[in-house]
Short mmCIF file of C-alpha atoms in Angstrom, two decimals:
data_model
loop_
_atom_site.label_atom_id
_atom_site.label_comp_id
_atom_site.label_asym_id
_atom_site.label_seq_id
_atom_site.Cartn_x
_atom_site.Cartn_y
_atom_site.Cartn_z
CA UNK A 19 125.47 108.16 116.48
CA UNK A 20 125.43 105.59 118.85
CA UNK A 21 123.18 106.84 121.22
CA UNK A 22 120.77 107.54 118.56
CA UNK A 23 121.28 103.71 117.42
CA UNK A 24 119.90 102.60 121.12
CA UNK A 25 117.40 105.19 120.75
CA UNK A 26 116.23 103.70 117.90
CA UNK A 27 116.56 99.88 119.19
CA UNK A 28 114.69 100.87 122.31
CA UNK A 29 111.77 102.52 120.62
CA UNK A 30 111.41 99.39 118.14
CA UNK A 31 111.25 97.47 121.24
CA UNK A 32 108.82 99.44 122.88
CA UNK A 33 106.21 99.15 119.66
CA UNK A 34 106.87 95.75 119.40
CA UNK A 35 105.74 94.99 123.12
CA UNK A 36 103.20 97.42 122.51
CA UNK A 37 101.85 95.21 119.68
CA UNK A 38 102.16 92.01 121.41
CA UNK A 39 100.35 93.31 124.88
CA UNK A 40 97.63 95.17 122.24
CA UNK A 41 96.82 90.93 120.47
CA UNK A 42 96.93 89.61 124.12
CA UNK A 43 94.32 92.14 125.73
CA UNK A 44 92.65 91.61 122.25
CA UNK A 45 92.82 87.40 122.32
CA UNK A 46 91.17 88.21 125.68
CA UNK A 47 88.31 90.08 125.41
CA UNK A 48 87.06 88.08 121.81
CA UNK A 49 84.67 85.54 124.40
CA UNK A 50 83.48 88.89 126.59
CA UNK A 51 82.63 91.53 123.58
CA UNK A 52 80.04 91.11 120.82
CA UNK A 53 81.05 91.56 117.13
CA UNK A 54 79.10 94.99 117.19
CA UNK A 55 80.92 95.69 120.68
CA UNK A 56 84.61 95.42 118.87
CA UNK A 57 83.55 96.99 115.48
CA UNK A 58 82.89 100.29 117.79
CA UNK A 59 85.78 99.70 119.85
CA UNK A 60 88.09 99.29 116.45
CA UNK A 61 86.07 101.56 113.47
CA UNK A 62 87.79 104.77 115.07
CA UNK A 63 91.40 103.61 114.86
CA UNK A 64 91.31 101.84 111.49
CA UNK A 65 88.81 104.05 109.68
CA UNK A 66 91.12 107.29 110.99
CA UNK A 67 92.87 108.20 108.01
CA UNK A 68 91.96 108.44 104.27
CA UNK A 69 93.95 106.67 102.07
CA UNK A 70 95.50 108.01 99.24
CA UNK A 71 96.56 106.08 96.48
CA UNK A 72 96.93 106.31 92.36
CA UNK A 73 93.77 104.55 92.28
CA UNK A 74 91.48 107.06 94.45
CA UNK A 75 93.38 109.69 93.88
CA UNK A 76 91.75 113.25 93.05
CA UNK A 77 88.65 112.82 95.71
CA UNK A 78 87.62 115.42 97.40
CA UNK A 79 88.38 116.13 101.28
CA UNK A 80 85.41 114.66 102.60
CA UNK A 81 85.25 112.06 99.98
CA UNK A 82 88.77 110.84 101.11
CA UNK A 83 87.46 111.16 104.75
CA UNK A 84 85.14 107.89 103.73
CA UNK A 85 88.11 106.03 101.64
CA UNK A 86 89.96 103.19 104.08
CA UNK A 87 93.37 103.25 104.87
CA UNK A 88 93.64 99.28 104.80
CA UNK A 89 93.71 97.82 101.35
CA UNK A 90 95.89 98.16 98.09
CA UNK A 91 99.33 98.31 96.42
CA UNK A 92 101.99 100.01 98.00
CA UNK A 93 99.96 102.54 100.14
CA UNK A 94 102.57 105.52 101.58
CA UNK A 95 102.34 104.70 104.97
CA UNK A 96 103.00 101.16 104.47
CA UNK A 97 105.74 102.14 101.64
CA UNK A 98 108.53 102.57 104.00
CA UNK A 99 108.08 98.88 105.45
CA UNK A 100 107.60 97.63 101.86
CA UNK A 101 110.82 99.42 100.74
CA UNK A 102 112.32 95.86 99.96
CA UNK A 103 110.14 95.36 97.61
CA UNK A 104 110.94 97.71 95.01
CA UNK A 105 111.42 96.11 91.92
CA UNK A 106 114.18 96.49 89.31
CA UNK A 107 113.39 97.11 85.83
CA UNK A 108 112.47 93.96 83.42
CA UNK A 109 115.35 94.16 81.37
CA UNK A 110 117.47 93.23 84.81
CA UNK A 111 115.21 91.18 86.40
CA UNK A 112 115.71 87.81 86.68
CA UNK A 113 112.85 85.42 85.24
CA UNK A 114 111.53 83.30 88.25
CA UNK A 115 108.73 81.36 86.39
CA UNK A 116 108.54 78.18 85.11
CA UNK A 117 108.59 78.53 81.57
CA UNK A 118 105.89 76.41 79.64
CA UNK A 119 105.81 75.51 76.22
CA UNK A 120 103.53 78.43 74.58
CA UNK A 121 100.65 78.50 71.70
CA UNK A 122 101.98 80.41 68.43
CA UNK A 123 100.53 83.27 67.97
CA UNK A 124 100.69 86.50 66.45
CA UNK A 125 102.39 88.41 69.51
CA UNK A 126 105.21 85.82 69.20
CA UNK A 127 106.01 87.94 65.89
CA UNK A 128 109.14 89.85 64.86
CA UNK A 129 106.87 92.73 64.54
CA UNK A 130 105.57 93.07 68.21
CA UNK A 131 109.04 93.07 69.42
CA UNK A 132 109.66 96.78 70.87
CA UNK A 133 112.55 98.88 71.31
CA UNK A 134 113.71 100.80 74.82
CA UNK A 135 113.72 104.33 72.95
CA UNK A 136 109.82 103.59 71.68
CA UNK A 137 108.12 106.90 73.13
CA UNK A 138 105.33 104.88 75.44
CA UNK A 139 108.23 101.63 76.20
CA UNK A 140 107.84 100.78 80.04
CA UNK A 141 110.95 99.34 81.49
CA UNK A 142 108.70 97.64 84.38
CA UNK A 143 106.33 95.68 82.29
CA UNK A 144 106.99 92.26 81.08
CA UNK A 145 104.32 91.92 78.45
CA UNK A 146 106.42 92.50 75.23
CA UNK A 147 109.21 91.33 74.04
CA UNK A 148 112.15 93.67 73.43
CA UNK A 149 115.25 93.58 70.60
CA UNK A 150 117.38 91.46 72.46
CA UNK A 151 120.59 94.06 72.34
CA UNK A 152 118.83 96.27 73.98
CA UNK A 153 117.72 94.34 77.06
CA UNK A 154 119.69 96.14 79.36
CA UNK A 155 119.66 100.35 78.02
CA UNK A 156 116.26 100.98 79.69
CA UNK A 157 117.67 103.28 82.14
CA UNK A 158 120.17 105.17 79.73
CA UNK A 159 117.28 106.06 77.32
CA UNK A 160 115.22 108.83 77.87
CA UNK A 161 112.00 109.45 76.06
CA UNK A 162 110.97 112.95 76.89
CA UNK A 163 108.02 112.66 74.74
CA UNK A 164 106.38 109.95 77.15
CA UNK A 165 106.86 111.98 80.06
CA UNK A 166 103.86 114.53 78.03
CA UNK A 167 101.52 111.60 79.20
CA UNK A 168 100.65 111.63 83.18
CA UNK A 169 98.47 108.91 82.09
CA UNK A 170 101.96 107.16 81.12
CA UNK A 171 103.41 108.55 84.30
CA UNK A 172 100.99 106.89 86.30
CA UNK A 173 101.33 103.26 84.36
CA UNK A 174 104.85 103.30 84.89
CA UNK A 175 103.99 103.83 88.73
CA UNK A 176 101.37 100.97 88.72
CA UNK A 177 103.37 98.82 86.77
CA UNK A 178 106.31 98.73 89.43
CA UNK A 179 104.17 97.18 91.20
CA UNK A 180 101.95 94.49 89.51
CA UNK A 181 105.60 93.78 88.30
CA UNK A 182 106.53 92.73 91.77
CA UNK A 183 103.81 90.90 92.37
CA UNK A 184 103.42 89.05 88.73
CA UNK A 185 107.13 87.44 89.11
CA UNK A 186 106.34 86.11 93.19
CA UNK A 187 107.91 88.91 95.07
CA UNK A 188 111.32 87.57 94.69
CA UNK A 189 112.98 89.90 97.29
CA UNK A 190 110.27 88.98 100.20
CA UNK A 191 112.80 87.34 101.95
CA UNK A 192 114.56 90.77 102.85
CA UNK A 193 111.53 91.87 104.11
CA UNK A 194 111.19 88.93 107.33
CA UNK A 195 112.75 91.29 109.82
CA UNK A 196 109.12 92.99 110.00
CA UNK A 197 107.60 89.93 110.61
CA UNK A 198 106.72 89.04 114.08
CA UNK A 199 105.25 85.65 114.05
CA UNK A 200 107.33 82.31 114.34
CA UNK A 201 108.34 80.77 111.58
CA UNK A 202 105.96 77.55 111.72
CA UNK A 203 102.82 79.78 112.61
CA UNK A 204 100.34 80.48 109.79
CA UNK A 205 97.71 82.83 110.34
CA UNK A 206 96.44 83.30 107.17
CA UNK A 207 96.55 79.47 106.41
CA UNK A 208 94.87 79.06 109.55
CA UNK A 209 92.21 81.82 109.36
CA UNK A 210 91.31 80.08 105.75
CA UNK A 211 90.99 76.34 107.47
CA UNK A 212 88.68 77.72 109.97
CA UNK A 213 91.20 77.14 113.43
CA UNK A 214 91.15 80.93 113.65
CA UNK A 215 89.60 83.92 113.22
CA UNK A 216 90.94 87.33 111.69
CA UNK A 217 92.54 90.30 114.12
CA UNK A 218 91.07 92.73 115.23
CA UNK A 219 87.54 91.57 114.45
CA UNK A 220 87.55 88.07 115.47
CA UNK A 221 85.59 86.78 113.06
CA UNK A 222 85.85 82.81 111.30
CA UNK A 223 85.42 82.47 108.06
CA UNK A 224 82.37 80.55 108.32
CA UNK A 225 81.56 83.57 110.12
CA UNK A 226 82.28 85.47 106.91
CA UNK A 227 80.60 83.46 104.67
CA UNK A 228 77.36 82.82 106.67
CA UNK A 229 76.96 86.26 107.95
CA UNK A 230 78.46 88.79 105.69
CA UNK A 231 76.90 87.36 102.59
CA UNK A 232 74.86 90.54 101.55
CA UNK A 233 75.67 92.72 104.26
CA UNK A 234 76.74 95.56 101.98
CA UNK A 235 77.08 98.20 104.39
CA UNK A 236 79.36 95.86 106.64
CA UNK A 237 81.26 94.74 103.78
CA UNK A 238 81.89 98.67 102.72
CA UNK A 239 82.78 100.57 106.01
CA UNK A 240 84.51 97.99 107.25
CA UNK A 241 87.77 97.71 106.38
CA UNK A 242 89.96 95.24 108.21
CA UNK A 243 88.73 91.80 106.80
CA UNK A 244 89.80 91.99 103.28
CA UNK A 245 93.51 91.17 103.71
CA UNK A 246 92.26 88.23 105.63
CA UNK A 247 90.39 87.55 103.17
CA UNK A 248 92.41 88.17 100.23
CA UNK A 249 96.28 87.57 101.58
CA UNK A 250 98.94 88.93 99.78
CA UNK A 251 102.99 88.47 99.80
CA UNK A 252 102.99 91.86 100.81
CA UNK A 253 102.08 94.08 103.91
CA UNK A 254 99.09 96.23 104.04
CA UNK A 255 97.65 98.62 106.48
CA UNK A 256 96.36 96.20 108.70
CA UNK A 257 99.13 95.82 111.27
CA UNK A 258 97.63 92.51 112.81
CA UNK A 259 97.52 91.02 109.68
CA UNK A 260 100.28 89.40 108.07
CA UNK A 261 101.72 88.93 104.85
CA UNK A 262 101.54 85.39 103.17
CA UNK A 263 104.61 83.56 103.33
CA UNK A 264 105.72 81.56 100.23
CA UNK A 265 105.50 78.24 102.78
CA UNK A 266 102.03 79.89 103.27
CA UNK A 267 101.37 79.68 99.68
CA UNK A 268 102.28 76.06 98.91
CA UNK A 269 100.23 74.67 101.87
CA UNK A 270 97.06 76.21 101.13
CA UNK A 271 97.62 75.03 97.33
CA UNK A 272 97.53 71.42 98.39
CA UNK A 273 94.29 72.07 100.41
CA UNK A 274 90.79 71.29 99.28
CA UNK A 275 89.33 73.34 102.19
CA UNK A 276 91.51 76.20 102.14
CA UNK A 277 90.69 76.79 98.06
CA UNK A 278 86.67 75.73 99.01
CA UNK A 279 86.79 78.75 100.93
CA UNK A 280 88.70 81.02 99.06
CA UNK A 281 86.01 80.57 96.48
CA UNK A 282 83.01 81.46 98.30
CA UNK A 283 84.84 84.36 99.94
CA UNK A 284 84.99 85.46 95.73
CA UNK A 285 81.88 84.99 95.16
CA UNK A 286 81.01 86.92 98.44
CA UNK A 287 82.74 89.64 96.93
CA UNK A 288 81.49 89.86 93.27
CA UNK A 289 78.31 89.66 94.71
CA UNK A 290 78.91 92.94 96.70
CA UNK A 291 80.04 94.14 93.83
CA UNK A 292 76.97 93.16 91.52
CA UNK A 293 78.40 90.35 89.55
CA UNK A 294 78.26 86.76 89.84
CA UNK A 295 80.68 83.67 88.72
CA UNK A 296 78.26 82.38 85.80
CA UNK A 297 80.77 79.77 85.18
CA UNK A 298 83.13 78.04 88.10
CA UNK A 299 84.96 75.74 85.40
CA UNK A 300 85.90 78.77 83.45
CA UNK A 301 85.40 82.10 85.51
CA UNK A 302 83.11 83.31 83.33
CA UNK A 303 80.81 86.64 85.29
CA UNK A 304 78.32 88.18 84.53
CA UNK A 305 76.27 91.28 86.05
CA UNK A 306 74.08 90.36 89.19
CA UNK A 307 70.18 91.16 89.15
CA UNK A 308 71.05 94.16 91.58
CA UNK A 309 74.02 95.63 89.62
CA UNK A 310 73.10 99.30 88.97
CA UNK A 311 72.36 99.97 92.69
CA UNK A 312 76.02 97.49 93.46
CA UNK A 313 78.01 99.65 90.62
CA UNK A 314 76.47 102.74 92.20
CA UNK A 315 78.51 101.79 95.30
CA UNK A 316 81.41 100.55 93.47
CA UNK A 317 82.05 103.88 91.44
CA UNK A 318 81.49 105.91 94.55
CA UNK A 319 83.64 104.32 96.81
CA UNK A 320 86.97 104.75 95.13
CA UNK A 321 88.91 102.11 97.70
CA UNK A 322 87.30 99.18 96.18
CA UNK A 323 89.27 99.89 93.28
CA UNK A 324 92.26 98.79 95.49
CA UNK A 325 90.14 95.98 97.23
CA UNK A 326 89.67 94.40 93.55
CA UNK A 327 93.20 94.66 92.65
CA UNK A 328 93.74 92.79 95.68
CA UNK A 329 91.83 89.68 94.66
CA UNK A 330 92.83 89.47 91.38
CA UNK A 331 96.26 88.85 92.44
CA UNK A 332 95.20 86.90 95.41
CA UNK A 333 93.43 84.38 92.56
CA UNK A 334 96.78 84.32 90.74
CA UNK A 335 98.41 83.65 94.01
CA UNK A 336 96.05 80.97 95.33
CA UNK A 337 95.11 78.85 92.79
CA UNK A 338 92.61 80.48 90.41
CA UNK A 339 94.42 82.43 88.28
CA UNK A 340 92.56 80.99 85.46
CA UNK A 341 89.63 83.45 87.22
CA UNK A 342 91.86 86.68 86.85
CA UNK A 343 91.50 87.28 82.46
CA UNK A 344 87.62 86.71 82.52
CA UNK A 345 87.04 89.26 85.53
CA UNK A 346 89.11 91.70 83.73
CA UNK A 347 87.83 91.48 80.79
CA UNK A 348 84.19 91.79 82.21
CA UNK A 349 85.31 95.35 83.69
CA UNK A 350 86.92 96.35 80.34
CA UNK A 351 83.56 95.69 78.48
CA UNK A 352 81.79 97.50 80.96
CA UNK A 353 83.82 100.34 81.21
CA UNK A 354 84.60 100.97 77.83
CA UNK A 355 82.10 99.68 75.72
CA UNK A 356 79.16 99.84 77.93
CA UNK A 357 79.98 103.15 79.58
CA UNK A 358 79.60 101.94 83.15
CA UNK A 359 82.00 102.74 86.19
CA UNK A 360 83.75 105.64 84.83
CA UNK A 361 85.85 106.31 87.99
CA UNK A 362 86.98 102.71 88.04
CA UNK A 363 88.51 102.59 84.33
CA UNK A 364 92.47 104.12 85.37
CA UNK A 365 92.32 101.04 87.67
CA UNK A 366 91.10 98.36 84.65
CA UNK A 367 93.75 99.69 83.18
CA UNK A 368 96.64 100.37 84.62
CA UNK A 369 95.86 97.41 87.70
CA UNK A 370 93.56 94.94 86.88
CA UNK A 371 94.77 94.25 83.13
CA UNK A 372 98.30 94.15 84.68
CA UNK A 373 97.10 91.27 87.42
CA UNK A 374 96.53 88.73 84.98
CA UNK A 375 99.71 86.11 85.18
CA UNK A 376 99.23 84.62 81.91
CA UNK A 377 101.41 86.72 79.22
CA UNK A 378 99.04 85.48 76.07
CA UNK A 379 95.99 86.45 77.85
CA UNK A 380 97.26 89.76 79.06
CA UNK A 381 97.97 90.76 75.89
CA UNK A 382 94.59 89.98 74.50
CA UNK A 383 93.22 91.91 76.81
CA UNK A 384 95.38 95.00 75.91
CA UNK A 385 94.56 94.49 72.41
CA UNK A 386 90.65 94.79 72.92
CA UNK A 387 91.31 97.32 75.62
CA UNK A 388 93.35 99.60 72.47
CA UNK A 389 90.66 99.16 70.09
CA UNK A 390 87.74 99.99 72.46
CA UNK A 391 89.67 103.08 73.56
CA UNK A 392 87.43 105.76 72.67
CA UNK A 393 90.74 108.33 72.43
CA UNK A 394 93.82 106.37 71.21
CA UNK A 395 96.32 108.97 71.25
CA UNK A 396 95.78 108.81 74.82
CA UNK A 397 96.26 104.93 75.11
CA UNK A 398 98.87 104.74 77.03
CA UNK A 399 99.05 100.96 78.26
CA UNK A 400 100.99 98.96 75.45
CA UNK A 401 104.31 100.96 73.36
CA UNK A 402 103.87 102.60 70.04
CA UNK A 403 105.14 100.30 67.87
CA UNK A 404 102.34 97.51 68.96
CA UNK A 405 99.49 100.32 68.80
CA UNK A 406 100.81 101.15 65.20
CA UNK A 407 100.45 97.05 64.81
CA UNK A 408 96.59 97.22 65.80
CA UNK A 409 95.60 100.81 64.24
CA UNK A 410 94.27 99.57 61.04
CA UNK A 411 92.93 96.54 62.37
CA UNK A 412 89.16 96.06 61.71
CA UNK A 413 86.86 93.07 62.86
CA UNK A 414 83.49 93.18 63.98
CA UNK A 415 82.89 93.21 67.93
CA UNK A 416 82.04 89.69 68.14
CA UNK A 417 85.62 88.82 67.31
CA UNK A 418 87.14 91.22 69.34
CA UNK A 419 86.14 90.07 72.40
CA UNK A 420 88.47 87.03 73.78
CA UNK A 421 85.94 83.91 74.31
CA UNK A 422 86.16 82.11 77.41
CA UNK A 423 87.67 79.38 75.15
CA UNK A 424 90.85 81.28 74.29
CA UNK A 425 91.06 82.16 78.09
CA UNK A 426 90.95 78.99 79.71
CA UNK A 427 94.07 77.32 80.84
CA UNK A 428 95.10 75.11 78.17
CA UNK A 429 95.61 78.52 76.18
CA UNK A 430 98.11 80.13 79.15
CA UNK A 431 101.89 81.28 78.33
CA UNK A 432 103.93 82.45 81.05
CA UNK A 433 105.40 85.90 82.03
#
């Protein structure tokens, strides 16, 4: 046992030098090589592997063979790393935001409070209220009905992880050992004030936003800039980039530049994806003038499902969380009242809904998502109880959309 111990020590040693010559021989050759010159010497290594996730799940071989490996929730091969930051079950989990003084209204009823034994109840979503003796039977009940529903069992998946992520990663701190930098460098705060560029690619965000803007291809088969671009409090499959740390977080808050950029990196993005920000004071979209041939793309590249899971909690991270509810709800319209992006709908639903920070707006959301389900005995997202609430509600589809009004801030309740 304790040979195997130094074994073990040795090897992580080993990598870790590995790593460290890899940056330096890297740092080195940025002023020599070209951009073009380092995608080629790079697009092998990090483009090697499909990536397999809930969200692209079901492709084909060679389909897969074009997914990247690089963005996402908890992908497998990072899951291991990540272990830490399994979450525990709401009904044990402490409540680490700041609790604001909330608009009445009707989801604050006695009657959308749910029970642990409801047949669709998910112990790792926040969203409803349950009877307050039963906070803490989640795992002793078992409803063998739900477990019928792989749409359920995938949820329950998802929502283990936009769990995590909604209440701040509260166990990140048991997760430093696999973090190599020192503990007053910022590379992701740095990379967004423009003192340095992202690994392996080398590029500066002026960079990014001068000469990516509409360079679709680049933008799709590349696929180590978007945790640079969107940073997360958790790792990815990008081993040179790092997580954001929470000092990270409050540093680039108090930054005009840092937010400046993180905005037109969004809007470099929706535009890829044929939308644009109609409204910066709200977050109002809208579809872009190009948007069949952009949703063509989207819907057939099954990794930018991740990719937009990714910024939506990067907004909620970084400052624009008021952003998050009107993006979502654009891709709920499209996808289930307008028919559009059919293999991006699991990932509205059982992501992106589940991204937005603000309880009262989430919740919306789920409503008009439940009553523009075209098959609700499949609707899996909210418990039984709450559907039964909604089932005989009528109102024309005007009123069932949330405005921009009832998404803005002043209207936000907390987790």
């Amino acid at each position: 046992m304790a040979w195997s111990d130094h074994m073990l020590s040795a090897l992580e040693s080993l990598w870790r030098g590995t790593i460290l010559l890899w940056r330096l021989i890297s740092r080195m050759l940025y002023p020599v090589l070209g951009f073009g010159s380092r995608m080629l010497l790079f697009s092998k290594f990090w483009r090697r592997k499909p990536e397999v996730s809930d969200e692209n799940k079901g492709l084909s071989v060679p389909e897969q063979a074009l997914e990247s490996v690089c963005e996402g929730q908890h992908e497998a091969a990072a899951g291991k790393r990540a272990a830490a930051f399994e979450p525990e079950p709401f009904s044990k989990r402490q409540r680490f935001e700041e609790e604001e003084e909330e608009e009445e209204d009707e989801f604050d009823s006695e009657e959308y409070r749910v029970e642990t034994t409801d047949e669709l109840y998910c112990g790792y979503d926040s969203t409803w209220e349950t009877e307050q003796d039963q906070e803490s039977s989640f795992r002793g009940s078992r409803r063998p009905a739900a477990h019928r529903y792989s749409k359920f069992s995938s949820f329950e998946r998802a929502a283990k992880d936009m769990q995590n992520y909604r209440h701040n990663y509260p166990n990140q701190t048991r997760v430093q050992r696999w973090r190599t930098q020192s503990s007053d460098d910022k590379p992701n705060l740095n990379f967004y004030l423009g003192h340095s560029p992202t690994l392996p690619d080398g590029v500066y965000i002026h960079h990014f936003h001068d000469d990516w803007y509409g360079d679709y291809d680049t933008l799709e088969f590349v696929h180590t800039y978007i945790q640079w671009l969107f940073p997360l409090q958790e790792p990815g499959m990008n081993y040179e980039a790092t997580p954001l740390t929470k000092e990270e977080v409050e540093d680039f808050l108090t930054s005009s530049t840092a937010k400046e950029n993180l905005l037109k990196s969004y809007k470099l993005m929706l535009d890829f994806y044929g939308i644009e920000l109609f409204d910066e004071k709200t977050g109002e979209v809208r579809r872009a003038r190009n948007w069949r041939d952009r949703f063509n793309n989207l819907d057939s590249h099954t990794h930018n499902n991740l990719r937009i899971t990714r910024i939506l909690k990067c907004l909620g991270t970084l400052g624009y969380r008021h952003y998050q509810a009107p993006l979502v709800q654009f891709f709920l319209e499209e996808t289930l009242v307008k028919r559009q992006l059919p293999r991006v709908r699991e990932s509205v639903l059982n992501y992106f809904l589940f991204a937005v920070l603000d309880k009262g707006q989430r919740r919306k959301l789920i409503k008009f998502a439940f009553l523009k389900y075209d098959r609700k005995d499949e609707f899996v997202w909210c418990p039984k109880k709450i559907q039964m609430q909604w089932s005989d509600y009528k109102r024309d589809a005007h009123d069932l959309s949330p405005s921009v009004e009832c998404l803005s801030p002043q209207y936000e309740t907390q987790l």
